[in-house]
Short mmCIF file of C-alpha atoms in Angstrom, two decimals:
data_model
loop_
_atom_site.label_atom_id
_atom_site.label_comp_id
_atom_site.label_asym_id
_atom_site.label_seq_id
_atom_site.Cartn_x
_atom_site.Cartn_y
_atom_site.Cartn_z
CA MET S 279 -37.55 -16.71 -0.17
CA ARG S 280 -35.13 -13.66 -0.40
CA PRO S 281 -31.41 -15.01 0.26
CA PRO S 282 -29.71 -13.72 3.08
CA LEU S 283 -27.81 -10.39 3.23
CA TYR S 284 -24.26 -10.04 4.38
CA THR S 285 -22.31 -6.59 5.34
CA ILE S 286 -18.68 -5.63 4.10
CA GLU S 287 -16.76 -3.21 6.46
CA PRO S 288 -13.65 -2.39 4.29
CA ILE S 289 -10.87 -3.22 5.96
CA GLY S 290 -8.88 -0.02 4.14
CA PHE S 291 -8.69 2.09 1.34
CA VAL S 292 -6.82 2.21 -1.95
CA ARG S 293 -4.37 5.46 -2.46
CA SER S 294 -3.45 6.03 -5.84
CA GLU S 295 -2.42 8.52 -8.50
CA LEU S 296 -5.44 7.28 -10.60
CA THR S 297 -8.36 9.41 -9.47
CA GLN S 298 -10.83 9.15 -12.56
CA LEU S 299 -12.22 6.11 -13.91
CA GLU S 300 -11.63 6.97 -17.45
CA ASP S 301 -7.87 6.93 -16.77
CA ALA S 302 -7.76 3.63 -15.15
CA PRO S 303 -7.06 0.56 -17.40
CA MET S 304 -9.26 -2.25 -17.40
CA GLN S 305 -6.80 -4.72 -15.89
CA GLY S 306 -3.64 -4.22 -13.91
CA ASP S 307 -1.40 -5.77 -16.21
CA GLU S 308 -2.60 -3.00 -18.87
CA GLY S 309 -0.19 -0.30 -17.50
CA ALA S 310 -1.68 0.18 -14.11
CA PRO S 311 0.64 2.26 -11.60
CA GLU S 312 1.42 1.52 -8.04
CA ALA S 313 -0.64 2.33 -5.38
CA TRP S 314 -0.67 2.07 -1.49
CA LEU S 315 -3.18 -0.22 0.27
CA GLU S 316 -4.14 1.83 3.51
CA LEU S 317 -5.43 -0.31 6.30
CA THR S 318 -7.73 0.87 9.06
CA SER S 319 -6.42 0.90 12.60
CA SER S 320 -8.68 -1.89 13.45
CA THR S 321 -7.49 -4.10 11.07
CA ALA S 322 -3.88 -3.37 10.62
CA GLN S 323 -2.45 -6.23 12.85
CA GLY S 324 -3.91 -8.49 9.97
CA LEU S 325 -0.71 -7.70 7.91
CA VAL S 326 1.85 -9.06 10.09
CA GLY S 327 4.03 -11.64 8.11
CA ILE S 328 3.69 -9.67 4.87
CA GLN S 329 6.85 -8.64 3.17
CA PRO S 330 8.15 -6.87 0.34
CA GLY S 331 8.44 -9.25 -2.89
CA ASP S 332 5.04 -10.96 -1.56
CA GLU S 333 2.46 -11.52 -4.16
CA LEU S 334 -0.94 -10.91 -3.19
CA ILE S 335 -4.41 -11.07 -4.32
CA VAL S 336 -6.32 -8.09 -3.34
CA LEU S 337 -10.29 -7.94 -3.53
CA THR S 338 -11.82 -4.56 -3.60
CA TRP S 339 -15.36 -3.15 -3.68
CA LEU S 340 -15.67 -1.62 -6.86
CA HIS S 341 -18.05 1.27 -5.50
CA LEU S 342 -18.86 3.14 -8.76
CA ALA S 343 -20.13 0.06 -10.30
CA GLU S 344 -23.61 -0.60 -11.54
CA ARG S 345 -25.09 -3.63 -9.70
CA ASP S 346 -28.16 -4.31 -11.63
CA VAL S 347 -26.18 -5.17 -14.94
CA LEU S 348 -26.15 -8.95 -15.77
CA GLN S 349 -25.04 -8.84 -19.57
CA VAL S 350 -22.45 -6.45 -21.05
CA HIS S 351 -20.60 -6.37 -24.24
CA PRO S 352 -17.21 -7.58 -23.46
CA ARG S 353 -14.61 -5.00 -22.78
CA GLY S 354 -17.38 -2.20 -23.99
CA ASP S 355 -16.88 -3.51 -27.52
CA LEU S 356 -20.22 -3.47 -29.30
CA ALA S 357 -19.35 -5.49 -32.09
CA ARG S 358 -18.85 -8.50 -29.41
CA PRO S 359 -22.13 -10.04 -28.48
CA LEU S 360 -23.95 -9.55 -25.26
CA THR S 361 -22.58 -11.93 -22.66
CA GLY S 362 -23.38 -12.71 -19.19
CA VAL S 363 -21.20 -10.64 -16.49
CA PHE S 364 -20.04 -13.95 -14.91
CA ALA S 365 -18.41 -14.67 -18.23
CA THR S 366 -16.47 -11.34 -18.05
CA ARG S 367 -14.66 -9.06 -15.88
CA SER S 368 -16.92 -6.20 -16.21
CA PRO S 369 -17.15 -3.90 -12.87
CA ASP S 370 -20.68 -3.70 -13.52
CA ARG S 371 -22.20 -6.95 -11.81
CA PRO S 372 -24.61 -7.61 -8.84
CA ASN S 373 -21.66 -7.79 -6.09
CA PRO S 374 -18.70 -5.73 -7.62
CA VAL S 375 -15.94 -7.42 -6.16
CA GLY S 376 -12.45 -6.59 -7.83
CA LEU S 377 -9.99 -9.24 -8.37
CA HIS S 378 -6.33 -7.88 -8.43
CA ARG S 379 -3.00 -9.71 -8.26
CA VAL S 380 -0.29 -7.28 -6.92
CA SER S 381 3.49 -7.48 -5.76
CA VAL S 382 4.44 -5.91 -2.35
CA LEU S 383 7.12 -3.18 -2.74
CA GLU S 384 7.28 -1.84 0.80
CA VAL S 385 5.53 -2.44 3.89
CA VAL S 386 5.18 0.83 6.43
CA GLU S 387 3.07 0.14 9.68
CA GLN S 388 -0.45 -0.01 8.17
CA LYS S 389 0.29 0.39 4.57
CA LEU S 390 1.51 -1.68 1.85
CA ARG S 391 3.04 -0.12 -1.25
CA VAL S 392 1.80 -2.30 -4.04
CA ALA S 393 2.09 -2.84 -8.01
CA PRO S 394 0.18 -2.83 -10.49
CA LEU S 395 -3.21 -1.91 -9.37
CA GLU S 396 -5.75 -0.49 -11.61
CA ALA S 397 -8.38 0.67 -8.91
CA ILE S 398 -8.91 4.19 -8.33
CA ASP S 399 -8.23 6.47 -5.49
CA GLY S 400 -10.57 5.66 -2.76
CA THR S 401 -11.72 2.26 -3.62
CA PRO S 402 -12.54 0.22 -0.64
CA ILE S 403 -10.43 -2.96 0.26
CA VAL S 404 -12.54 -5.88 1.00
CA ASP S 405 -9.55 -8.45 1.86
CA ILE S 406 -5.95 -9.45 0.99
CA LYS S 407 -4.82 -12.80 0.61
CA PRO S 408 -1.74 -14.49 -0.34
CA VAL S 409 -0.72 -16.01 -3.48
CA LEU S 410 -0.54 -19.84 -3.03
CA SER S 411 2.47 -20.80 -5.25
CA MET S 412 2.39 -23.84 -6.98
CA SER S 413 -1.38 -24.39 -6.35
CA ALA S 414 -4.08 -23.85 -8.82
CA SER S 415 -6.50 -23.09 -6.19
CA ASP S 416 -5.41 -19.32 -5.96
CA ARG S 417 -5.64 -18.20 -9.34
CA MET R 127 -14.97 8.29 11.27
CA ARG R 128 -16.49 4.72 10.67
CA PRO R 129 -15.96 3.45 7.20
CA PRO R 130 -18.98 2.91 4.94
CA LEU R 131 -20.76 -0.34 4.91
CA TYR R 132 -21.76 -2.67 1.65
CA THR R 133 -24.30 -5.10 1.31
CA ILE R 134 -23.59 -8.62 -0.65
CA GLU R 135 -26.76 -10.45 -1.87
CA PRO R 136 -25.68 -13.91 -2.82
CA ILE R 137 -26.12 -14.56 -6.64
CA GLY R 138 -26.61 -18.26 -5.54
CA PHE R 139 -25.61 -20.92 -3.53
CA VAL R 140 -23.20 -24.04 -3.38
CA ARG R 141 -24.74 -27.48 -3.44
CA SER R 142 -22.10 -30.23 -2.38
CA GLU R 143 -21.81 -33.46 -0.73
CA LEU R 144 -19.71 -31.82 1.73
CA THR R 145 -21.80 -30.83 4.61
CA GLN R 146 -19.66 -30.63 7.58
CA LEU R 147 -16.74 -27.93 7.93
CA GLU R 148 -14.36 -30.58 9.34
CA ASP R 149 -14.68 -32.90 6.13
CA ALA R 150 -13.66 -30.05 3.95
CA PRO R 151 -10.33 -29.81 2.73
CA MET R 152 -8.47 -26.51 3.26
CA GLN R 153 -7.81 -25.88 -0.31
CA GLY R 154 -9.61 -27.06 -3.62
CA ASP R 155 -6.70 -28.95 -4.75
CA GLU R 156 -6.46 -31.20 -1.37
CA GLY R 157 -8.84 -33.54 -2.65
CA ALA R 158 -12.17 -31.45 -2.92
CA PRO R 159 -15.26 -32.91 -4.63
CA GLU R 160 -17.26 -31.50 -7.62
CA ALA R 161 -19.96 -29.28 -6.46
CA TRP R 162 -23.05 -27.25 -8.23
CA LEU R 163 -23.20 -23.49 -8.42
CA GLU R 164 -26.98 -22.93 -8.23
CA LEU R 165 -27.66 -19.30 -9.06
CA THR R 166 -30.64 -17.14 -8.16
CA SER R 167 -33.24 -16.87 -10.90
CA SER R 168 -32.69 -13.32 -10.62
CA THR R 169 -28.89 -13.42 -11.42
CA ALA R 170 -29.00 -16.52 -13.92
CA GLN R 171 -28.90 -14.26 -16.93
CA GLY R 172 -25.30 -13.49 -15.90
CA LEU R 173 -24.12 -17.10 -16.68
CA VAL R 174 -24.46 -16.74 -20.63
CA GLY R 175 -21.43 -17.60 -22.51
CA ILE R 176 -20.15 -19.87 -19.62
CA GLN R 177 -19.33 -23.37 -21.26
CA PRO R 178 -17.88 -26.79 -20.25
CA GLY R 179 -14.12 -26.78 -20.00
CA ASP R 180 -14.04 -22.66 -18.75
CA GLU R 181 -11.74 -22.05 -16.03
CA LEU R 182 -13.74 -19.91 -13.31
CA ILE R 183 -12.83 -17.90 -10.20
CA VAL R 184 -15.67 -18.41 -7.92
CA LEU R 185 -15.73 -15.93 -4.65
CA THR R 186 -18.00 -17.29 -1.90
CA TRP R 187 -19.19 -15.82 1.55
CA LEU R 188 -17.46 -18.30 4.26
CA HIS R 189 -20.76 -17.74 6.39
CA LEU R 190 -19.51 -19.81 9.15
CA ALA R 191 -16.34 -18.02 9.61
CA GLU R 192 -15.48 -15.94 12.61
CA ARG R 193 -14.91 -12.18 11.42
CA ASP R 194 -13.26 -10.87 14.68
CA VAL R 195 -10.09 -12.72 14.00
CA LEU R 196 -6.84 -10.90 12.74
CA GLN R 197 -3.95 -13.19 13.56
CA VAL R 198 -3.80 -17.00 13.30
CA HIS R 199 -1.60 -19.89 13.29
CA PRO R 200 -1.58 -20.66 9.76
CA ARG R 201 -3.33 -24.03 8.95
CA GLY R 202 -4.08 -24.37 12.73
CA ASP R 203 -0.44 -25.61 13.28
CA LEU R 204 0.25 -24.18 17.00
CA ALA R 205 4.03 -24.71 15.85
CA ARG R 206 3.66 -21.88 13.37
CA PRO R 207 3.82 -18.60 14.60
CA LEU R 208 0.63 -16.11 14.84
CA THR R 209 0.52 -14.40 11.31
CA GLY R 210 -1.90 -11.51 10.15
CA VAL R 211 -4.81 -13.15 8.48
CA PHE R 212 -4.04 -10.97 5.31
CA ALA R 213 -0.91 -13.26 4.91
CA THR R 214 -2.93 -16.53 5.09
CA ARG R 215 -6.00 -18.28 3.66
CA SER R 216 -7.54 -18.61 7.22
CA PRO R 217 -11.36 -18.50 6.27
CA ASP R 218 -11.57 -16.39 9.59
CA ARG R 219 -11.16 -12.90 8.71
CA PRO R 220 -12.96 -9.49 8.93
CA ASN R 221 -14.69 -10.25 5.66
CA PRO R 222 -14.44 -13.69 5.14
CA VAL R 223 -14.50 -14.01 0.97
CA GLY R 224 -13.63 -17.40 -0.16
CA LEU R 225 -11.49 -17.61 -3.46
CA HIS R 226 -11.86 -20.88 -5.45
CA ARG R 227 -10.44 -21.79 -8.65
CA VAL R 228 -12.64 -24.54 -10.53
CA SER R 229 -13.41 -26.21 -14.23
CA VAL R 230 -16.84 -26.13 -15.23
CA LEU R 231 -17.85 -29.57 -16.23
CA GLU R 232 -21.51 -29.02 -17.19
CA VAL R 233 -24.01 -26.13 -17.42
CA VAL R 234 -27.81 -26.82 -16.94
CA GLU R 235 -29.99 -23.80 -17.15
CA GLN R 236 -29.08 -21.66 -13.88
CA LYS R 237 -26.76 -24.25 -12.44
CA LEU R 238 -23.12 -24.96 -13.13
CA ARG R 239 -21.42 -28.19 -12.27
CA VAL R 240 -17.59 -27.50 -11.41
CA ALA R 241 -14.76 -29.09 -9.75
CA PRO R 242 -12.80 -29.06 -7.35
CA LEU R 243 -14.79 -27.13 -4.63
CA GLU R 244 -13.84 -27.07 -1.03
CA ALA R 245 -16.77 -24.99 -0.01
CA ILE R 246 -19.60 -26.93 1.93
CA ASP R 247 -23.28 -27.33 0.94
CA GLY R 248 -25.21 -24.04 1.53
CA THR R 249 -22.14 -21.70 0.93
CA PRO R 250 -23.42 -18.37 -0.50
CA ILE R 251 -21.95 -17.53 -3.89
CA VAL R 252 -20.72 -13.48 -4.09
CA ASP R 253 -19.25 -13.67 -7.63
CA ILE R 254 -18.01 -16.05 -10.48
CA LYS R 255 -15.57 -14.45 -12.87
CA PRO R 256 -13.37 -15.80 -15.84
CA VAL R 257 -9.69 -16.66 -15.29
CA LEU R 258 -7.67 -14.41 -17.47
CA SER R 259 -5.38 -16.65 -19.50
CA MET R 260 -2.01 -15.87 -20.07
CA SER R 261 -2.38 -12.67 -17.86
CA ALA R 262 -1.17 -12.49 -13.99
CA SER R 263 -3.67 -10.25 -13.02
CA ASP R 264 -6.38 -12.81 -12.65
CA ARG R 265 -4.39 -15.26 -10.35
#
């Protein structure tokens, strides 16, 4: 039996000075720049309550990833043994959802300026959630 | 212009004693039980390298959520003002992806026993990622 399928409609897109995958750091804390999260007009109401200084978790759709990859050499290092993608942060994986922790710098209508974000310009945004402080469940 | 759509095919399903939404805690650290993550045979290779004691982030598809909700009273408390869903952990949101931090208790072929997990039995699993220790980017 085939599992059911679900459809993601992006709530917005990343606007960043990073335009090439090869220029993007592997993780946000490895020198990633600030970026804008630009929501669609149909979802912008969902931002109400978000303020500068908030810590957010941004889920993206890594649209350039390869979805038929199940094992990789971690961080592309051939000296490291092949490892299941679910034990790594490889962007290549069956459902390539990116997970990014960012701080909010500015809120302008339907856009958030955040940092740091290693996703490239044009990356679709799947969801935005608050970090739950003092709780393990949000990490 | 309509944004592009992306398709999620679950990599597996949650097997839990929690079968009713009303019995599920709102967050994992609010008394959630252990559960099994049962991967499909086509994705199980992606688990190689995961061991008991590992800390993982599990992304689920909250298949019973309402997707046309953009503002809620946080935690269903009518005394709290309407807030954008992206400033809350409401399951009701345009792309209802759940985010859960769990510990691995046991690995058996294509299944992981984990805790705590507040998702109910049958919840589709979107992705599994390692927690990046000592890094802010994974939280």
